[in-house]
PDB file of C-alpha atoms and ligand atoms in Angstrom:
ATOM      1  CA  MET G   1     -49.028 -91.337-138.109  1.00  0.00           C
ATOM      2  CA  THR G   2     -45.274 -91.167-137.462  1.00  0.00           C
ATOM      3  CA  GLU G   3     -44.142 -90.829-133.842  1.00  0.00           C
ATOM      4  CA  ARG G   4     -43.208 -87.334-132.706  1.00  0.00           C
ATOM      5  CA  ARG G   5     -39.963 -86.213-131.126  1.00  0.00           C
ATOM      6  CA  HIS G   6     -39.984 -84.836-127.574  1.00  0.00           C
ATOM      7  CA  LEU G   7     -37.386 -82.752-125.742  1.00  0.00           C
ATOM      8  CA  ILE G   8     -37.880 -83.357-122.037  1.00  0.00           C
ATOM      9  CA  SER G   9     -34.300 -83.924-120.847  1.00  0.00           C
ATOM     10  CA  ILE G  10     -30.882 -83.381-122.408  1.00  0.00           C
ATOM     11  CA  ASP G  11     -30.388 -87.015-121.449  1.00  0.00           C
ATOM     12  CA  ASP G  12     -33.012 -88.000-124.063  1.00  0.00           C
ATOM     13  CA  LEU G  13     -30.816 -86.674-126.890  1.00  0.00           C
ATOM     14  CA  SER G  14     -28.082 -88.566-128.685  1.00  0.00           C
ATOM     15  CA  ASP G  15     -24.732 -86.789-129.049  1.00  0.00           C
ATOM     16  CA  ASP G  16     -25.532 -86.138-132.723  1.00  0.00           C
ATOM     17  CA  GLN G  17     -28.954 -84.686-131.906  1.00  0.00           C
ATOM     18  CA  LEU G  18     -27.464 -82.410-129.239  1.00  0.00           C
ATOM     19  CA  ARG G  19     -24.801 -81.171-131.652  1.00  0.00           C
ATOM     20  CA  TRP G  20     -27.363 -80.569-134.395  1.00  0.00           C
ATOM     21  CA  LEU G  21     -29.607 -78.528-132.091  1.00  0.00           C
ATOM     22  CA  VAL G  22     -26.692 -76.376-130.874  1.00  0.00           C
ATOM     23  CA  GLN G  23     -25.319 -75.910-134.389  1.00  0.00           C
ATOM     24  CA  ARG G  24     -28.751 -75.101-135.793  1.00  0.00           C
ATOM     25  CA  GLY G  25     -29.364 -72.561-133.018  1.00  0.00           C
ATOM     26  CA  ALA G  26     -26.097 -70.881-134.026  1.00  0.00           C
ATOM     27  CA  GLU G  27     -27.239 -70.833-137.677  1.00  0.00           C
ATOM     28  CA  TYR G  28     -30.462 -69.090-136.662  1.00  0.00           C
ATOM     29  CA  SER G  29     -28.390 -66.699-134.535  1.00  0.00           C
ATOM     30  CA  ARG G  30     -26.083 -65.901-137.465  1.00  0.00           C
ATOM     31  CA  GLY G  31     -29.015 -65.510-139.858  1.00  0.00           C
ATOM     32  CA  SER G  32     -27.784 -68.384-142.026  1.00  0.00           C
ATOM     33  CA  ALA G  33     -30.585 -70.886-141.299  1.00  0.00           C
ATOM     34  CA  GLY G  34     -32.582 -70.108-144.434  1.00  0.00           C
ATOM     35  CA  ALA G  35     -35.886 -68.340-144.793  1.00  0.00           C
ATOM     36  CA  ASP G  36     -38.293 -71.248-145.150  1.00  0.00           C
ATOM     37  CA  GLN G  37     -41.092 -71.800-142.654  1.00  0.00           C
ATOM     38  CA  PRO G  38     -40.767 -75.440-141.563  1.00  0.00           C
ATOM     39  CA  LEU G  39     -43.730 -75.180-139.172  1.00  0.00           C
ATOM     40  CA  SER G  40     -46.140 -73.844-141.779  1.00  0.00           C
ATOM     41  CA  GLY G  41     -49.562 -75.352-141.094  1.00  0.00           C
ATOM     42  CA  ALA G  42     -48.640 -76.540-137.593  1.00  0.00           C
ATOM     43  CA  VAL G  43     -50.274 -75.376-134.343  1.00  0.00           C
ATOM     44  CA  VAL G  44     -48.074 -74.888-131.261  1.00  0.00           C
ATOM     45  CA  GLY G  45     -49.505 -74.705-127.737  1.00  0.00           C
ATOM     46  CA  VAL G  46     -47.543 -72.783-125.112  1.00  0.00           C
ATOM     47  CA  LEU G  47     -48.479 -73.686-121.524  1.00  0.00           C
ATOM     48  CA  PHE G  48     -46.675 -71.846-118.745  1.00  0.00           C
ATOM     49  CA  ARG G  49     -47.669 -72.802-115.214  1.00  0.00           C
ATOM     50  CA  LYS G  50     -44.942 -70.474-113.860  1.00  0.00           C
ATOM     51  CA  THR G  51     -43.690 -67.017-114.790  1.00  0.00           C
ATOM     52  CA  SER G  52     -41.395 -66.501-117.784  1.00  0.00           C
ATOM     53  CA  THR G  53     -40.116 -63.667-119.939  1.00  0.00           C
ATOM     54  CA  ARG G  54     -37.449 -65.257-122.154  1.00  0.00           C
ATOM     55  CA  THR G  55     -38.521 -68.870-122.688  1.00  0.00           C
ATOM     56  CA  ARG G  56     -42.193 -68.131-123.282  1.00  0.00           C
ATOM     57  CA  THR G  57     -41.436 -65.302-125.699  1.00  0.00           C
ATOM     58  CA  ALA G  58     -38.657 -67.249-127.442  1.00  0.00           C
ATOM     59  CA  PHE G  59     -40.920 -70.209-128.216  1.00  0.00           C
ATOM     60  CA  SER G  60     -43.941 -68.051-129.061  1.00  0.00           C
ATOM     61  CA  ALA G  61     -42.003 -65.760-131.390  1.00  0.00           C
ATOM     62  CA  GLY G  62     -40.089 -68.746-132.773  1.00  0.00           C
ATOM     63  CA  ALA G  63     -43.271 -70.671-133.595  1.00  0.00           C
ATOM     64  CA  LEU G  64     -44.818 -67.650-135.308  1.00  0.00           C
ATOM     65  CA  ARG G  65     -41.650 -66.897-137.303  1.00  0.00           C
ATOM     66  CA  LEU G  66     -41.453 -70.522-138.452  1.00  0.00           C
ATOM     67  CA  GLY G  67     -45.003 -70.327-139.779  1.00  0.00           C
ATOM     68  CA  ALA G  68     -47.001 -72.035-137.006  1.00  0.00           C
ATOM     69  CA  GLY G  69     -50.227 -70.881-135.421  1.00  0.00           C
ATOM     70  CA  LEU G  70     -50.046 -70.332-131.661  1.00  0.00           C
ATOM     71  CA  ILE G  71     -52.292 -70.952-128.651  1.00  0.00           C
ATOM     72  CA  THR G  72     -51.045 -69.783-125.255  1.00  0.00           C
ATOM     73  CA  TYR G  73     -52.259 -70.928-121.842  1.00  0.00           C
ATOM     74  CA  GLY G  74     -51.525 -69.272-118.489  1.00  0.00           C
ATOM     75  CA  PRO G  75     -51.394 -71.200-115.188  1.00  0.00           C
ATOM     76  CA  ASN G  76     -55.167 -71.272-114.623  1.00  0.00           C
ATOM     77  CA  ASP G  77     -56.536 -71.485-118.163  1.00  0.00           C
ATOM     78  CA  LEU G  78     -56.857 -75.250-118.654  1.00  0.00           C
ATOM     79  CA  GLN G  79     -59.121 -77.620-116.730  1.00  0.00           C
ATOM     80  CA  LEU G  80     -55.943 -78.827-115.048  1.00  0.00           C
ATOM     81  CA  ALA G  81     -56.741 -76.015-112.618  1.00  0.00           C
ATOM     82  CA  THR G  82     -60.048 -77.712-111.735  1.00  0.00           C
ATOM     83  CA  GLY G  83     -58.603 -81.177-111.382  1.00  0.00           C
ATOM     84  CA  GLU G  84     -58.512 -82.737-114.864  1.00  0.00           C
ATOM     85  CA  SER G  85     -55.586 -85.136-115.001  1.00  0.00           C
ATOM     86  CA  VAL G  86     -52.360 -84.409-116.844  1.00  0.00           C
ATOM     87  CA  GLU G  87     -52.792 -87.678-118.784  1.00  0.00           C
ATOM     88  CA  ASP G  88     -56.265 -86.707-120.006  1.00  0.00           C
ATOM     89  CA  THR G  89     -55.048 -83.203-120.846  1.00  0.00           C
ATOM     90  CA  GLY G  90     -52.187 -84.596-122.946  1.00  0.00           C
ATOM     91  CA  ALA G  91     -54.463 -87.056-124.725  1.00  0.00           C
ATOM     92  CA  VAL G  92     -56.919 -84.291-125.658  1.00  0.00           C
ATOM     93  CA  LEU G  93     -54.326 -81.682-126.680  1.00  0.00           C
ATOM     94  CA  SER G  94     -52.496 -84.225-128.851  1.00  0.00           C
ATOM     95  CA  GLY G  95     -55.537 -84.444-131.113  1.00  0.00           C
ATOM     96  CA  MET G  96     -55.383 -80.704-131.795  1.00  0.00           C
ATOM     97  CA  LEU G  97     -51.776 -79.511-131.421  1.00  0.00           C
ATOM     98  CA  ASP G  98     -48.555 -80.484-133.190  1.00  0.00           C
ATOM     99  CA  VAL G  99     -46.255 -79.234-130.411  1.00  0.00           C
ATOM    100  CA  LEU G 100     -46.796 -78.417-126.718  1.00  0.00           C
ATOM    101  CA  VAL G 101     -44.193 -76.205-125.033  1.00  0.00           C
ATOM    102  CA  ALA G 102     -44.726 -76.497-121.272  1.00  0.00           C
ATOM    103  CA  ARG G 103     -43.218 -75.022-118.093  1.00  0.00           C
ATOM    104  CA  THR G 104     -44.300 -77.100-115.111  1.00  0.00           C
ATOM    105  CA  VAL G 105     -44.417 -76.531-111.388  1.00  0.00           C
ATOM    106  CA  GLY G 106     -43.012 -79.943-110.469  1.00  0.00           C
ATOM    107  CA  PRO G 107     -40.645 -82.582-111.797  1.00  0.00           C
ATOM    108  CA  GLU G 108     -40.525 -84.010-115.319  1.00  0.00           C
ATOM    109  CA  SER G 109     -43.240 -86.605-114.656  1.00  0.00           C
ATOM    110  CA  GLU G 110     -45.893 -84.081-115.738  1.00  0.00           C
ATOM    111  CA  LEU G 111     -44.109 -83.606-119.070  1.00  0.00           C
ATOM    112  CA  ARG G 112     -43.632 -87.352-119.524  1.00  0.00           C
ATOM    113  CA  ALA G 113     -47.381 -87.751-118.972  1.00  0.00           C
ATOM    114  CA  TYR G 114     -48.129 -85.164-121.694  1.00  0.00           C
ATOM    115  CA  ALA G 115     -45.753 -87.079-123.933  1.00  0.00           C
ATOM    116  CA  ALA G 116     -47.513 -90.439-123.421  1.00  0.00           C
ATOM    117  CA  GLN G 117     -49.036 -90.238-126.889  1.00  0.00           C
ATOM    118  CA  LYS G 118     -47.633 -90.318-130.417  1.00  0.00           C
ATOM    119  CA  ARG G 119     -49.176 -87.294-132.139  1.00  0.00           C
ATOM    120  CA  MET G 120     -47.853 -84.171-130.361  1.00  0.00           C
ATOM    121  CA  SER G 121     -44.260 -83.193-129.539  1.00  0.00           C
ATOM    122  CA  VAL G 122     -43.643 -82.060-125.958  1.00  0.00           C
ATOM    123  CA  ILE G 123     -40.902 -79.555-125.114  1.00  0.00           C
ATOM    124  CA  ASN G 124     -39.713 -78.961-121.549  1.00  0.00           C
ATOM    125  CA  ALA G 125     -39.638 -75.182-121.091  1.00  0.00           C
ATOM    126  CA  MET G 126     -38.375 -75.719-117.518  1.00  0.00           C
ATOM    127  CA  SER G 127     -39.310 -78.189-114.835  1.00  0.00           C
ATOM    128  CA  ALA G 128     -38.308 -78.085-111.188  1.00  0.00           C
ATOM    129  CA  VAL G 129     -35.321 -80.325-111.925  1.00  0.00           C
ATOM    130  CA  GLU G 130     -34.050 -79.496-115.430  1.00  0.00           C
ATOM    131  CA  HIS G 131     -34.111 -76.626-117.933  1.00  0.00           C
ATOM    132  CA  PRO G 132     -32.917 -78.303-121.153  1.00  0.00           C
ATOM    133  CA  THR G 133     -33.796 -75.519-123.598  1.00  0.00           C
ATOM    134  CA  GLN G 134     -31.698 -73.151-121.450  1.00  0.00           C
ATOM    135  CA  ALA G 135     -28.694 -75.454-121.846  1.00  0.00           C
ATOM    136  CA  LEU G 136     -29.191 -75.538-125.616  1.00  0.00           C
ATOM    137  CA  ALA G 137     -29.290 -71.739-125.746  1.00  0.00           C
ATOM    138  CA  ASP G 138     -26.208 -71.621-123.486  1.00  0.00           C
ATOM    139  CA  LEU G 139     -24.189 -73.928-125.726  1.00  0.00           C
ATOM    140  CA  THR G 140     -25.371 -71.991-128.780  1.00  0.00           C
ATOM    141  CA  THR G 141     -24.054 -68.841-127.071  1.00  0.00           C
ATOM    142  CA  ILE G 142     -20.726 -70.529-126.316  1.00  0.00           C
ATOM    143  CA  LEU G 143     -20.470 -71.777-129.901  1.00  0.00           C
ATOM    144  CA  ARG G 144     -21.217 -68.301-131.251  1.00  0.00           C
ATOM    145  CA  HIS G 145     -18.702 -66.622-128.935  1.00  0.00           C
ATOM    146  CA  PHE G 146     -15.803 -69.079-129.063  1.00  0.00           C
ATOM    147  CA  GLY G 147     -16.473 -70.808-132.388  1.00  0.00           C
ATOM    148  CA  ARG G 148     -16.546 -74.168-130.576  1.00  0.00           C
ATOM    149  CA  VAL G 149     -17.932 -75.870-127.499  1.00  0.00           C
ATOM    150  CA  GLU G 150     -15.212 -78.520-127.367  1.00  0.00           C
ATOM    151  CA  GLY G 151     -12.517 -77.597-124.865  1.00  0.00           C
ATOM    152  CA  VAL G 152     -14.393 -74.607-123.407  1.00  0.00           C
ATOM    153  CA  ARG G 153     -13.956 -74.294-119.645  1.00  0.00           C
ATOM    154  CA  VAL G 154     -16.927 -73.083-117.587  1.00  0.00           C
ATOM    155  CA  LEU G 155     -17.042 -72.083-113.919  1.00  0.00           C
ATOM    156  CA  TYR G 156     -20.623 -72.271-112.625  1.00  0.00           C
ATOM    157  CA  VAL G 157     -21.078 -70.390-109.340  1.00  0.00           C
ATOM    158  CA  GLY G 158     -24.267 -70.509-107.241  1.00  0.00           C
ATOM    159  CA  GLU G 159     -27.226 -72.803-106.791  1.00  0.00           C
ATOM    160  CA  GLY G 160     -27.156 -76.235-108.426  1.00  0.00           C
ATOM    161  CA  ASN G 161     -30.603 -75.646-109.878  1.00  0.00           C
ATOM    162  CA  ASN G 162     -32.451 -76.829-113.006  1.00  0.00           C
ATOM    163  CA  THR G 163     -30.260 -74.673-115.268  1.00  0.00           C
ATOM    164  CA  ALA G 164     -27.093 -76.097-113.704  1.00  0.00           C
ATOM    165  CA  SER G 165     -28.393 -79.674-114.052  1.00  0.00           C
ATOM    166  CA  ALA G 166     -29.098 -79.232-117.763  1.00  0.00           C
ATOM    167  CA  LEU G 167     -25.720 -77.548-118.327  1.00  0.00           C
ATOM    168  CA  THR G 168     -24.028 -80.440-116.520  1.00  0.00           C
ATOM    169  CA  LEU G 169     -25.702 -83.008-118.773  1.00  0.00           C
ATOM    170  CA  ALA G 170     -24.992 -81.024-121.951  1.00  0.00           C
ATOM    171  CA  LEU G 171     -21.416 -79.820-121.470  1.00  0.00           C
ATOM    172  CA  SER G 172     -20.212 -83.267-120.380  1.00  0.00           C
ATOM    173  CA  ARG G 173     -20.942 -84.521-123.918  1.00  0.00           C
ATOM    174  CA  TYR G 174     -18.264 -82.276-125.505  1.00  0.00           C
ATOM    175  CA  PRO G 175     -14.656 -83.461-125.795  1.00  0.00           C
ATOM    176  CA  GLY G 176     -12.272 -81.495-123.616  1.00  0.00           C
ATOM    177  CA  ALA G 177     -15.000 -79.286-122.125  1.00  0.00           C
ATOM    178  CA  GLU G 178     -14.721 -78.516-118.415  1.00  0.00           C
ATOM    179  CA  LEU G 179     -17.501 -77.656-115.980  1.00  0.00           C
ATOM    180  CA  HIS G 180     -16.409 -76.585-112.508  1.00  0.00           C
ATOM    181  CA  LEU G 181     -19.457 -76.305-110.248  1.00  0.00           C
ATOM    182  CA  ARG G 182     -19.048 -74.206-107.110  1.00  0.00           C
ATOM    183  CA  THR G 183     -22.277 -74.473-105.142  1.00  0.00           C
ATOM    184  CA  PRO G 184     -23.351 -73.923-101.504  1.00  0.00           C
ATOM    185  CA  ALA G 185     -23.107 -77.227 -99.624  1.00  0.00           C
ATOM    186  CA  GLU G 186     -26.840 -77.866 -99.326  1.00  0.00           C
ATOM    187  CA  TYR G 187     -27.635 -76.541-102.785  1.00  0.00           C
ATOM    188  CA  GLY G 188     -25.482 -78.580-105.129  1.00  0.00           C
ATOM    189  CA  VAL G 189     -26.353 -80.228-108.435  1.00  0.00           C
ATOM    190  CA  GLU G 190     -28.075 -83.521-107.611  1.00  0.00           C
ATOM    191  CA  GLN G 191     -25.840 -86.590-107.602  1.00  0.00           C
ATOM    192  CA  ARG G 192     -27.869 -88.346-110.314  1.00  0.00           C
ATOM    193  CA  TYR G 193     -26.945 -85.579-112.797  1.00  0.00           C
ATOM    194  CA  LEU G 194     -23.298 -85.728-111.740  1.00  0.00           C
ATOM    195  CA  ASP G 195     -23.357 -89.505-112.174  1.00  0.00           C
ATOM    196  CA  GLN G 196     -24.854 -89.239-115.671  1.00  0.00           C
ATOM    197  CA  ALA G 197     -22.351 -86.502-116.557  1.00  0.00           C
ATOM    198  CA  ALA G 198     -19.518 -88.751-115.363  1.00  0.00           C
ATOM    199  CA  VAL G 199     -20.670 -91.457-117.782  1.00  0.00           C
ATOM    200  CA  SER G 200     -20.776 -88.938-120.652  1.00  0.00           C
ATOM    201  CA  ALA G 201     -17.449 -87.398-119.649  1.00  0.00           C
ATOM    202  CA  ARG G 202     -15.698 -90.772-119.667  1.00  0.00           C
ATOM    203  CA  ARG G 203     -16.878 -91.204-123.258  1.00  0.00           C
ATOM    204  CA  SER G 204     -16.181 -87.668-124.460  1.00  0.00           C
ATOM    205  CA  GLY G 205     -13.111 -86.688-122.457  1.00  0.00           C
ATOM    206  CA  ALA G 206     -14.923 -83.804-120.759  1.00  0.00           C
ATOM    207  CA  ARG G 207     -14.447 -82.982-117.079  1.00  0.00           C
ATOM    208  CA  VAL G 208     -17.178 -82.172-114.520  1.00  0.00           C
ATOM    209  CA  GLU G 209     -16.491 -81.564-110.839  1.00  0.00           C
ATOM    210  CA  GLN G 210     -18.438 -79.984-107.984  1.00  0.00           C
ATOM    211  CA  ARG G 211     -17.074 -78.288-104.890  1.00  0.00           C
ATOM    212  CA  HIS G 212     -18.717 -76.201-102.213  1.00  0.00           C
ATOM    213  CA  ASP G 213     -16.325 -73.250-101.923  1.00  0.00           C
ATOM    214  CA  VAL G 214     -14.948 -70.515-104.159  1.00  0.00           C
ATOM    215  CA  SER G 215     -11.284 -70.769-103.198  1.00  0.00           C
ATOM    216  CA  ASP G 216      -8.658 -71.972-105.637  1.00  0.00           C
ATOM    217  CA  LEU G 217     -10.598 -71.181-108.794  1.00  0.00           C
ATOM    218  CA  PRO G 218      -9.429 -72.895-111.988  1.00  0.00           C
ATOM    219  CA  ALA G 219      -8.491 -71.109-115.219  1.00  0.00           C
ATOM    220  CA  VAL G 220     -11.754 -70.797-117.193  1.00  0.00           C
ATOM    221  CA  ASP G 221     -13.245 -69.186-120.295  1.00  0.00           C
ATOM    222  CA  VAL G 222     -16.734 -68.564-118.861  1.00  0.00           C
ATOM    223  CA  VAL G 223     -18.084 -67.615-115.442  1.00  0.00           C
ATOM    224  CA  TYR G 224     -21.780 -68.492-115.186  1.00  0.00           C
ATOM    225  CA  THR G 225     -24.350 -67.826-112.488  1.00  0.00           C
ATOM    226  CA  THR G 226     -28.142 -67.853-112.084  1.00  0.00           C
ATOM    227  CA  ARG G 227     -30.644 -66.128-109.855  1.00  0.00           C
ATOM    228  CA  TRP G 228     -30.651 -67.467-106.317  1.00  0.00           C
ATOM    229  CA  GLN G 229     -34.458 -67.728-106.242  1.00  0.00           C
ATOM    230  CA  THR G 230     -35.504 -69.393-109.486  1.00  0.00           C
ATOM    231  CA  THR G 231     -38.988 -68.140-110.489  1.00  0.00           C
ATOM    232  CA  GLY G 232     -39.296 -66.712-106.985  1.00  0.00           C
ATOM    233  CA  SER G 233     -38.985 -70.062-105.153  1.00  0.00           C
ATOM    234  CA  THR G 234     -38.103 -70.115-101.466  1.00  0.00           C
ATOM    235  CA  LYS G 235     -35.321 -72.071 -99.720  1.00  0.00           C
ATOM    236  CA  PRO G 236     -35.575 -74.658 -96.939  1.00  0.00           C
ATOM    237  CA  THR G 237     -32.748 -73.236 -94.798  1.00  0.00           C
ATOM    238  CA  PRO G 238     -33.700 -69.911 -93.133  1.00  0.00           C
ATOM    239  CA  ASP G 239     -30.153 -68.495 -93.278  1.00  0.00           C
ATOM    240  CA  TRP G 240     -29.589 -69.423 -96.924  1.00  0.00           C
ATOM    241  CA  ARG G 241     -28.475 -65.899 -97.844  1.00  0.00           C
ATOM    242  CA  THR G 242     -25.475 -66.277 -95.513  1.00  0.00           C
ATOM    243  CA  GLU G 243     -24.631 -69.587 -97.206  1.00  0.00           C
ATOM    244  CA  PHE G 244     -24.967 -68.051-100.674  1.00  0.00           C
ATOM    245  CA  ALA G 245     -23.116 -64.770 -99.997  1.00  0.00           C
ATOM    246  CA  PRO G 246     -19.594 -66.097-100.816  1.00  0.00           C
ATOM    247  CA  PHE G 247     -20.931 -67.313-104.182  1.00  0.00           C
ATOM    248  CA  GLN G 248     -21.787 -63.859-105.510  1.00  0.00           C
ATOM    249  CA  VAL G 249     -20.132 -63.135-108.866  1.00  0.00           C
ATOM    250  CA  ASN G 250     -18.506 -59.757-108.304  1.00  0.00           C
ATOM    251  CA  GLU G 251     -15.485 -57.853-109.569  1.00  0.00           C
ATOM    252  CA  ALA G 252     -13.136 -59.780-107.237  1.00  0.00           C
ATOM    253  CA  LEU G 253     -14.349 -63.166-108.473  1.00  0.00           C
ATOM    254  CA  MET G 254     -14.080 -62.071-112.113  1.00  0.00           C
ATOM    255  CA  ALA G 255     -10.554 -60.750-111.421  1.00  0.00           C
ATOM    256  CA  ALA G 256      -9.667 -64.269-110.247  1.00  0.00           C
ATOM    257  CA  CYS G 257     -10.752 -65.566-113.679  1.00  0.00           C
ATOM    258  CA  PRO G 258      -8.749 -63.387-116.099  1.00  0.00           C
ATOM    259  CA  GLY G 259      -9.995 -63.415-119.691  1.00  0.00           C
ATOM    260  CA  ALA G 260     -13.321 -65.072-118.835  1.00  0.00           C
ATOM    261  CA  VAL G 261     -16.660 -63.835-120.160  1.00  0.00           C
ATOM    262  CA  PHE G 262     -19.711 -63.704-117.916  1.00  0.00           C
ATOM    263  CA  MET G 263     -22.957 -65.582-118.601  1.00  0.00           C
ATOM    264  CA  HIS G 264     -26.294 -65.498-116.746  1.00  0.00           C
ATOM    265  CA  ASP G 265     -29.540 -67.191-117.755  1.00  0.00           C
ATOM    266  CA  LEU G 266     -31.544 -64.198-116.452  1.00  0.00           C
ATOM    267  CA  PRO G 267     -33.618 -62.828-114.830  1.00  0.00           C
ATOM    268  CA  ALA G 268     -30.925 -61.276-112.617  1.00  0.00           C
ATOM    269  CA  HIS G 269     -31.022 -59.666-109.213  1.00  0.00           C
ATOM    270  CA  ARG G 270     -28.176 -57.149-109.249  1.00  0.00           C
ATOM    271  CA  GLY G 271     -26.550 -57.070-105.815  1.00  0.00           C
ATOM    272  CA  GLU G 272     -27.488 -60.692-105.015  1.00  0.00           C
ATOM    273  CA  GLU G 273     -25.973 -63.390-107.252  1.00  0.00           C
ATOM    274  CA  VAL G 274     -24.151 -60.826-109.411  1.00  0.00           C
ATOM    275  CA  THR G 275     -23.101 -57.215-109.129  1.00  0.00           C
ATOM    276  CA  GLY G 276     -24.328 -54.676-111.654  1.00  0.00           C
ATOM    277  CA  ALA G 277     -20.720 -53.929-112.584  1.00  0.00           C
ATOM    278  CA  VAL G 278     -20.247 -57.526-113.775  1.00  0.00           C
ATOM    279  CA  LEU G 279     -23.641 -58.057-115.418  1.00  0.00           C
ATOM    280  CA  ASP G 280     -23.495 -54.742-117.258  1.00  0.00           C
ATOM    281  CA  GLY G 281     -19.730 -54.762-117.742  1.00  0.00           C
ATOM    282  CA  PRO G 282     -17.642 -55.349-120.864  1.00  0.00           C
ATOM    283  CA  ASP G 283     -17.114 -59.066-120.231  1.00  0.00           C
ATOM    284  CA  SER G 284     -20.833 -59.880-119.955  1.00  0.00           C
ATOM    285  CA  ILE G 285     -22.514 -61.743-122.818  1.00  0.00           C
ATOM    286  CA  ALA G 286     -25.697 -62.354-120.797  1.00  0.00           C
ATOM    287  CA  PHE G 287     -27.996 -60.349-123.059  1.00  0.00           C
ATOM    288  CA  ALA G 288     -26.676 -61.992-126.226  1.00  0.00           C
ATOM    289  CA  GLN G 289     -27.290 -65.266-124.366  1.00  0.00           C
ATOM    290  CA  ALA G 290     -30.912 -64.180-123.730  1.00  0.00           C
ATOM    291  CA  GLU G 291     -31.424 -63.423-127.423  1.00  0.00           C
ATOM    292  CA  ASN G 292     -30.028 -66.846-128.253  1.00  0.00           C
ATOM    293  CA  LYS G 293     -32.990 -68.340-126.383  1.00  0.00           C
ATOM    294  CA  TYR G 294     -35.076 -67.263-129.376  1.00  0.00           C
ATOM    295  CA  HIS G 295     -32.631 -68.584-131.965  1.00  0.00           C
ATOM    296  CA  SER G 296     -32.251 -71.866-130.107  1.00  0.00           C
ATOM    297  CA  ALA G 297     -36.037 -72.187-129.627  1.00  0.00           C
ATOM    298  CA  ARG G 298     -36.461 -72.125-133.406  1.00  0.00           C
ATOM    299  CA  ALA G 299     -33.938 -74.963-133.724  1.00  0.00           C
ATOM    300  CA  VAL G 300     -35.835 -76.989-131.101  1.00  0.00           C
ATOM    301  CA  LEU G 301     -39.211 -76.375-132.757  1.00  0.00           C
ATOM    302  CA  GLU G 302     -37.822 -77.280-136.169  1.00  0.00           C
ATOM    303  CA  TRP G 303     -36.270 -80.466-134.789  1.00  0.00           C
ATOM    304  CA  CYS G 304     -39.472 -81.532-133.036  1.00  0.00           C
ATOM    305  CA  ALA G 305     -41.877 -80.782-135.854  1.00  0.00           C
ATOM    306  CA  THR G 306     -39.922 -81.893-138.934  1.00  0.00           C
ATOM    307  CA  ASP G 307     -37.691 -84.753-140.008  1.00  0.00           C
ATOM    308  CA  ARG G 308     -34.594 -82.528-139.887  1.00  0.00           C
ATOM    309  CA  PRO G 309     -31.766 -83.357-139.940  1.00  0.00           C
ATOM    310  CA  SER G 310     -33.236 -86.781-140.785  1.00  0.00           C
ATOM    311  CA  GLY G 311     -35.106 -89.714-139.376  1.00  0.00           C
ATOM    312  CA  GLY G 312     -37.761 -87.921-137.312  1.00  0.00           C
ATOM    313  CA  ALA G 313     -41.426 -87.190-137.756  1.00  0.00           C
ATOM    314  CA  GLY G 314     -42.756 -84.970-140.510  1.00  0.00           C
ATOM    315  CA  LEU G 315     -45.678 -82.628-140.153  1.00  0.00           C
TER     316      LEU G 315
HETATM  317  N1   CP O   1     -33.824 -68.033-118.342  1.00  0.00           N
HETATM  318  C1   CP O   1     -35.159 -68.234-118.367  1.00  0.00           C
HETATM  319  O1   CP O   1     -35.674 -69.365-118.412  1.00  0.00           O
HETATM  320  O2   CP O   1     -35.869 -67.068-118.341  1.00  0.00           O
HETATM  321  P1   CP O   1     -37.457 -66.991-118.148  1.00  0.00           P
HETATM  322  O3   CP O   1     -37.782 -67.574-116.782  1.00  0.00           O
HETATM  323  O4   CP O   1     -37.786 -65.530-118.250  1.00  0.00           O
HETATM  324  O5   CP O   1     -38.098 -67.806-119.235  1.00  0.00           O
END
């Protein structure tokens, strides 16, 4: 049997694969992707060990719309909850499923263990360190809104979390793109992602920089933030809210970025990382961005389960 494709990190993708996934997501978003069902006859497993509204629904609806059958697992449904190993779980599921979409509680090692077989694709639906399918949906949103990703300038304000890490890896691949990260000092994007982005940026001509204040903001096309407590997680520093307060995206911050649209991966806490006036205001494209999770999920499923655009595994 031919080896399957996995999507565990943006770093696993070639530049061409990244571009195809973003472009294909935009085609699904525009309704120009065609009406065939490339996953017809496939079975997709959806395992979420943490809460989710968008990602879980996007991949479930996407799999069904592309013709696949679907099995969903909550956090305590598999024998993982009683101590069966991740390796054994992956080996068993790979004999029954074509694709496993998984949100983990820890780092990517759990997903890499599921992927240590050649029969079932594994898709990272968010790990503690990276949220690659969010970045794909984000770039699809940027492509839909601006008609290009190249040269688009993004100001990311808030925690350097798994969404920010994936965005850093992805945007640094696009010529002329800029990512200005403004994060609280103890909550920045990890250096290893900045280092990898620097390698990509040298090749592509993109620019990625991180600072820990919100003074002197650059001219940008997009202001982006995320919830301060991703899937309800807590923070190590007791006074973290004081550290985060200057990083709220509010009317004053948006006024300092004239012409910029606002993006948010959602869920949002109005009054914390963003004010209601910004999230629900005329410059916000956050809910179109959320819908693009579904369009982008179909592109990811198609890429994993077929040989499109070429050279991968067929069902
Ligand atoms: N943005 C995102 O991943 O949303 P969910 O946690 O609802 O899937």
